[in-house]
């Protein structure tokens, strides 16, 4: 059965009201989902950073171990050379071994210095891990709180939302013809406040607040055809209250 224009406008207004209720529910949930995502990104970033520091510490510790072994080897050589010095046959041999001992002593100094540097860098990395870990823990606490808040708001509004969506889909698919529904969606998509169907309120468009001339208001109230706002393109469902008295035309 073909609907009259008045029935089509009623159906559109009902659809608009349901969509506006959904918009409101989503607004109540606000930026929480985004905040949760941001926090999760931060946490993943901090965890990656800590992992990187731990990898660097492992490399440094391997270096420290190599230096420790090198020092031990040099000390063993020095002990061995000192034993040999006891049994030298002449000064020349003694001096040659002294030189070797001196070289190994320098080697010990070098690997000790390198070892200390590595130790110092390990402590730096550990400090960075500590700072990062503190920031990570803070974000984790924030995330827990935000998630709880989101869960609560979501569960509170979920039932309501489901019911509205059901009504909305029924309204959209069974009552409103596809061509009209498409215009509605297009207008709604372009409107910042999500309003595609508005009332004329106190002589002005309920969407963009531009004045609607009295004759136009009278035509809107007649509901003989679908009239859109010439400024914003929104569909006029009706005129709220009594139309402003027309200066020309039918003299309502
Ligand atoms: Zn308008």
Coordinates of C-alpha atoms in Angstrom, one line a residue, residues 27-134:
X27 CA 28.0 10.0 22.6
X28 CA 27.5 8.8 26.2
X29 CA 30.1 6.1 25.5
X30 CA 32.2 9.0 24.2
X31 CA 35.8 8.8 23.4
X32 CA 36.3 5.8 25.7
X33 CA 36.9 3.1 23.0
X34 CA 39.5 5.4 21.4
X35 CA 41.2 6.1 24.8
X36 CA 41.3 2.4 25.4
X37 CA 42.9 1.8 22.0
X38 CA 45.5 4.6 22.6
X39 CA 46.4 3.1 26.0
X40 CA 46.8 -0.4 24.4
X41 CA 49.1 1.1 21.7
X42 CA 51.2 2.9 24.4
X43 CA 51.5 -0.4 26.4
X44 CA 52.6 -2.3 23.3
X45 CA 55.2 0.4 22.6
X46 CA 56.6 0.4 26.1
X47 CA 56.8 -3.4 26.1
X48 CA 58.7 -3.4 22.8
X49 CA 61.1 -0.8 24.3
X50 CA 61.7 -2.9 27.4
X51 CA 62.3 -5.9 25.2
X52 CA 64.9 -3.9 23.2
X53 CA 66.7 -2.8 26.4
X54 CA 66.7 -6.4 27.7
X55 CA 68.3 -7.5 24.4
X56 CA 70.9 -4.9 24.7
X57 CA 71.7 -5.9 28.2
X58 CA 72.1 -9.5 27.2
X59 CA 74.6 -8.4 24.5
X60 CA 76.5 -6.3 27.0
X61 CA 76.6 -9.2 29.5
X62 CA 78.1 -11.4 26.9
X63 CA 80.7 -8.8 26.3
X64 CA 81.4 -8.6 30.0
X65 CA 81.8 -12.3 30.2
X66 CA 84.3 -12.3 27.2
X67 CA 86.3 -9.6 29.0
X68 CA 86.3 -11.6 32.2
X69 CA 87.6 -14.7 30.4
X70 CA 90.2 -12.6 28.6
X71 CA 91.4 -11.2 31.9
X72 CA 91.7 -14.7 33.4
X73 CA 93.7 -15.9 30.4
X74 CA 96.0 -12.9 30.7
X75 CA 96.5 -13.6 34.4
X76 CA 97.3 -17.2 33.7
X77 CA 99.9 -16.2 31.2
X78 CA 101.5 -13.8 33.6
X79 CA 101.7 -16.6 36.2
X80 CA 103.2 -18.8 33.6
X81 CA 105.7 -16.2 32.5
X82 CA 106.7 -15.4 36.1
X83 CA 107.5 -19.1 36.5
X84 CA 109.6 -19.1 33.3
X85 CA 111.5 -16.1 34.6
X86 CA 112.7 -18.2 37.5
X87 CA 114.5 -20.4 35.1
X88 CA 116.0 -18.0 32.6
X89 CA 119.6 -18.5 31.5
X90 CA 120.4 -14.9 30.7
X91 CA 119.2 -11.3 31.0
X92 CA 118.1 -11.2 27.4
X93 CA 115.6 -14.0 28.1
X94 CA 114.5 -12.4 31.4
X95 CA 113.9 -9.1 29.6
X96 CA 111.9 -10.7 26.8
X97 CA 109.6 -12.4 29.3
X98 CA 109.3 -9.1 31.2
X99 CA 108.0 -7.6 28.0
X100 CA 105.4 -10.3 27.6
X101 CA 104.3 -9.8 31.2
X102 CA 104.0 -6.1 30.6
X103 CA 101.9 -6.7 27.5
X104 CA 99.6 -9.0 29.4
X105 CA 99.3 -6.5 32.1
X106 CA 98.2 -3.9 29.6
X107 CA 95.8 -6.4 28.2
X108 CA 94.3 -6.8 31.7
X109 CA 93.9 -3.1 32.1
X110 CA 92.2 -2.8 28.7
X111 CA 89.7 -5.6 29.3
X112 CA 89.0 -4.3 32.8
X113 CA 88.3 -0.9 31.3
X114 CA 86.0 -2.4 28.7
X115 CA 84.3 -4.5 31.3
X116 CA 83.6 -1.5 33.5
X117 CA 82.3 0.4 30.5
X118 CA 79.9 -2.4 29.7
X119 CA 78.8 -2.6 33.4
X120 CA 78.2 1.1 33.3
X121 CA 76.0 0.8 30.2
X122 CA 74.1 -2.1 31.7
X123 CA 73.3 0.0 34.7
X124 CA 72.1 2.8 32.3
X125 CA 69.8 0.3 30.4
X126 CA 68.5 -1.0 33.7
X127 CA 67.6 2.5 34.7
X128 CA 65.8 3.0 31.4
X129 CA 63.9 -0.3 31.9
X130 CA 62.9 0.9 35.4
X131 CA 61.6 4.3 34.0
X132 CA 59.8 2.6 31.1
X133 CA 58.3 -0.1 33.4
X134 CA 56.9 2.6 35.7

